[in-house]
Every structure is written in C-alpha cells, then in structure tokens.
mmCIF file of C-alpha atoms in Angstrom:
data_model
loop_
_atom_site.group_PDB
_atom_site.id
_atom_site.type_symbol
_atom_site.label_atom_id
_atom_site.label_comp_id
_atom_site.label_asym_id
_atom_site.label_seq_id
_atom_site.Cartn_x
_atom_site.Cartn_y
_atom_site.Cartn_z
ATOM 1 C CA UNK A 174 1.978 -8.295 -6.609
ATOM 2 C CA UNK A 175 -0.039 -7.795 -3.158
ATOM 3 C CA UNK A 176 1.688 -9.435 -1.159
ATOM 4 C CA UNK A 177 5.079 -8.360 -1.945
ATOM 5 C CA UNK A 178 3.916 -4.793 -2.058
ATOM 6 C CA UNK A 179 2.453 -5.592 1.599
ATOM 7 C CA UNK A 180 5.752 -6.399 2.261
ATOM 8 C CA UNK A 181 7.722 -3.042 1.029
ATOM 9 C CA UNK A 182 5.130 -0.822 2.971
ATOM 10 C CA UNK A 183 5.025 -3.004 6.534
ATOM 11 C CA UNK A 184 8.128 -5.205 7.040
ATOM 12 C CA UNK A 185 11.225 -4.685 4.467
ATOM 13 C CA UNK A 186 12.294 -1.414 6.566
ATOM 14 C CA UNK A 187 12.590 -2.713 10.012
ATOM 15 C CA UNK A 188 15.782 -4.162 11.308
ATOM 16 C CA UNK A 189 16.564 -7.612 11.423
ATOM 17 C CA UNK A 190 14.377 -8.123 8.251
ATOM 18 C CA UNK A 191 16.341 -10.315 5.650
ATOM 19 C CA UNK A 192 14.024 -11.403 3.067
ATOM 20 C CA UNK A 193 10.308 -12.462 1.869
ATOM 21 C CA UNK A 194 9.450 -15.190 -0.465
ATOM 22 C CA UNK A 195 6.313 -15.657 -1.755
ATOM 23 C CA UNK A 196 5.076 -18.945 -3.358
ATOM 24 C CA UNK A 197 1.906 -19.279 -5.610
ATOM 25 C CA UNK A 198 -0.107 -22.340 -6.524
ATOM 26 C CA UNK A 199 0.236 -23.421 -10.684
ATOM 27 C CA UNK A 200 -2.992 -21.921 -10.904
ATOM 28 C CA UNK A 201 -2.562 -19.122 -9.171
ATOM 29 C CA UNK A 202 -5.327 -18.983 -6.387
ATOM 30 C CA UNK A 203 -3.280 -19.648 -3.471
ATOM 31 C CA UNK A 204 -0.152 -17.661 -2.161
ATOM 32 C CA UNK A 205 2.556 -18.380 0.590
ATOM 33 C CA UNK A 206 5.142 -16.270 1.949
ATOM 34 C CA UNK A 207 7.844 -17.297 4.057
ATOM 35 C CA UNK A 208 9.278 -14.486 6.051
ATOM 36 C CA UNK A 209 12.953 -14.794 7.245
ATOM 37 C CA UNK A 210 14.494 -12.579 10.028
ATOM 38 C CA UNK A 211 18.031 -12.520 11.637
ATOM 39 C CA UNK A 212 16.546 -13.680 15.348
ATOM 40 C CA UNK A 213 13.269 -14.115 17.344
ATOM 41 C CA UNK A 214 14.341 -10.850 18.523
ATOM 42 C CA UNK A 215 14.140 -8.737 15.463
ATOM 43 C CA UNK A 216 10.869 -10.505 15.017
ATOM 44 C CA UNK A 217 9.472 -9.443 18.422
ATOM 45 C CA UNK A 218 10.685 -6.237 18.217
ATOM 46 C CA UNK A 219 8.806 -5.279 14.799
ATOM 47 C CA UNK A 220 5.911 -7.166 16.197
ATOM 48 C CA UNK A 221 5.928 -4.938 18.854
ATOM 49 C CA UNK A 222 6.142 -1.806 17.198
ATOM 50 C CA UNK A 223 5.006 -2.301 13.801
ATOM 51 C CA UNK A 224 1.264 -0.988 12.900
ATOM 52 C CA UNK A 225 -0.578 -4.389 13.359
ATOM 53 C CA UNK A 226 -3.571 -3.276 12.683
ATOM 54 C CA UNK A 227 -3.000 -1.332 9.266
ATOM 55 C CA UNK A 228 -0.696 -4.686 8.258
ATOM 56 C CA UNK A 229 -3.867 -6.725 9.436
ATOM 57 C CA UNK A 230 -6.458 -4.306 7.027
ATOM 58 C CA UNK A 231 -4.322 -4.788 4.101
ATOM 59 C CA UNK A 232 -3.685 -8.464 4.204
ATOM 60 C CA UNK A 233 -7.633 -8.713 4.507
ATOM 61 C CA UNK A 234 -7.539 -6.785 1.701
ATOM 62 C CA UNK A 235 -5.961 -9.076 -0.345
ATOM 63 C CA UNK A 236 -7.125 -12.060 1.233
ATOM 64 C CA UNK A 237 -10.730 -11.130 -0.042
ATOM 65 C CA UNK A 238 -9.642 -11.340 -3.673
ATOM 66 C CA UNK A 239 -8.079 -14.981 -3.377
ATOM 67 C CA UNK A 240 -10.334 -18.056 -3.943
ATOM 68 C CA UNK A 241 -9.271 -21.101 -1.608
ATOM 69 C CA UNK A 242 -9.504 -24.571 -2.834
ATOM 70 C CA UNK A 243 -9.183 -27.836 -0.881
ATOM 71 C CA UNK A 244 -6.835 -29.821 -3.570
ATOM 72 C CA UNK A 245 -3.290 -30.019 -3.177
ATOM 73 C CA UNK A 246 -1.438 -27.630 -4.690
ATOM 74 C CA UNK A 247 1.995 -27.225 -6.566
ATOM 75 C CA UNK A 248 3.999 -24.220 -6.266
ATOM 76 C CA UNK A 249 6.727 -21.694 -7.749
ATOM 77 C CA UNK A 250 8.724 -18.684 -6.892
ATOM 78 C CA UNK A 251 7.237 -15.383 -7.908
ATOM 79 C CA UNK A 252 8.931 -12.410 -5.981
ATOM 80 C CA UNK A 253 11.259 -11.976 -2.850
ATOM 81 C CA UNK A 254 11.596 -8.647 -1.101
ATOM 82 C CA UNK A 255 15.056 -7.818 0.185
ATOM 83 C CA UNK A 256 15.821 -5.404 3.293
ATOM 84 C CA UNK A 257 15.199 -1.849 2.130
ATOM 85 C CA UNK A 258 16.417 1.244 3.486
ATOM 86 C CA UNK A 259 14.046 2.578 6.452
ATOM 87 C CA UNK A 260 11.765 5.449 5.548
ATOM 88 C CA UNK A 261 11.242 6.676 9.358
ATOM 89 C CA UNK A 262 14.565 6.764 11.639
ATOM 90 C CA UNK A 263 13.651 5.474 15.035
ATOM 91 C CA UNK A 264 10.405 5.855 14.715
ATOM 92 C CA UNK A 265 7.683 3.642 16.145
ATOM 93 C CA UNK A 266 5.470 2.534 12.748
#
C-alpha cells in the first residue's frame, strides 16, 4: 500500500514515532491515517527536520490516483507501520 510505504520511507525512522494506522473506505476510494507520536515534541522535531517537500511530492503522488466521493463512508483497518530502525544516524532527512 501507498500510504504505508509513504510511511516506511518518511516517518517510521525518526524518534518519537510510535505507530501509523491507515483506514480505507468499504469501497476502497478513500484512505485515512492516523499518525501517533510519543509528544508534540517528537512531532515538531521531525517536522522540522524531515524532507517536507519530498513527503509532500509523494503524498501528491498518491493522492492523484484516489477518487473522492461526497457520501459517507464506512471504514476498516488495512496496515499499521511500527517504529523502524533509523537508516541515517543523526542525520537531518
């Protein structure tokens, strides 16, 4: 999945990160992910140094393949991302 793959590359490796859940529609053409971090302050922090605008370009990516629709929607669990181990050691992304 996109999103969760979006995930992996941009967020899982920073500190504070604790897990991503993503939520799709029954039929499939909306997503949500709720993103959970330890504090505001782990949150800042990878705002701050995290590649926004790369994050930005691939989220537009996948936002271009998604119809929207102005029904309500039902949805269910498809993937979480848990912390993983960072790639770059101190390293501003």
């Amino acid at each position: 999945m996109a999103f969760a793959q979006i995930q992996k590359d941009w967020v899982a490796t920073y500190p504070g990160f604790i897990a991503a859940r993503f939520l799709a529609s029954t039929e499939g053409g909306i997503v949500r992910a709720i993103v959970e971090w330890e504090n505001e302050v782990a949150f800042r922090d990878f705002e701050r140094k995290s590649d926004r605008k790369g994050r930005i370009t691939a989220l537009e990516a996948v936002f271009k393949r998604l119809s929207t629709s102005g029904t309500r929607m039902t949805f269910r669990a498809i993937g979480d991302v848990e912390p993983q181990p960072s790639k770059i050691a101190d390293k501003t992304i």
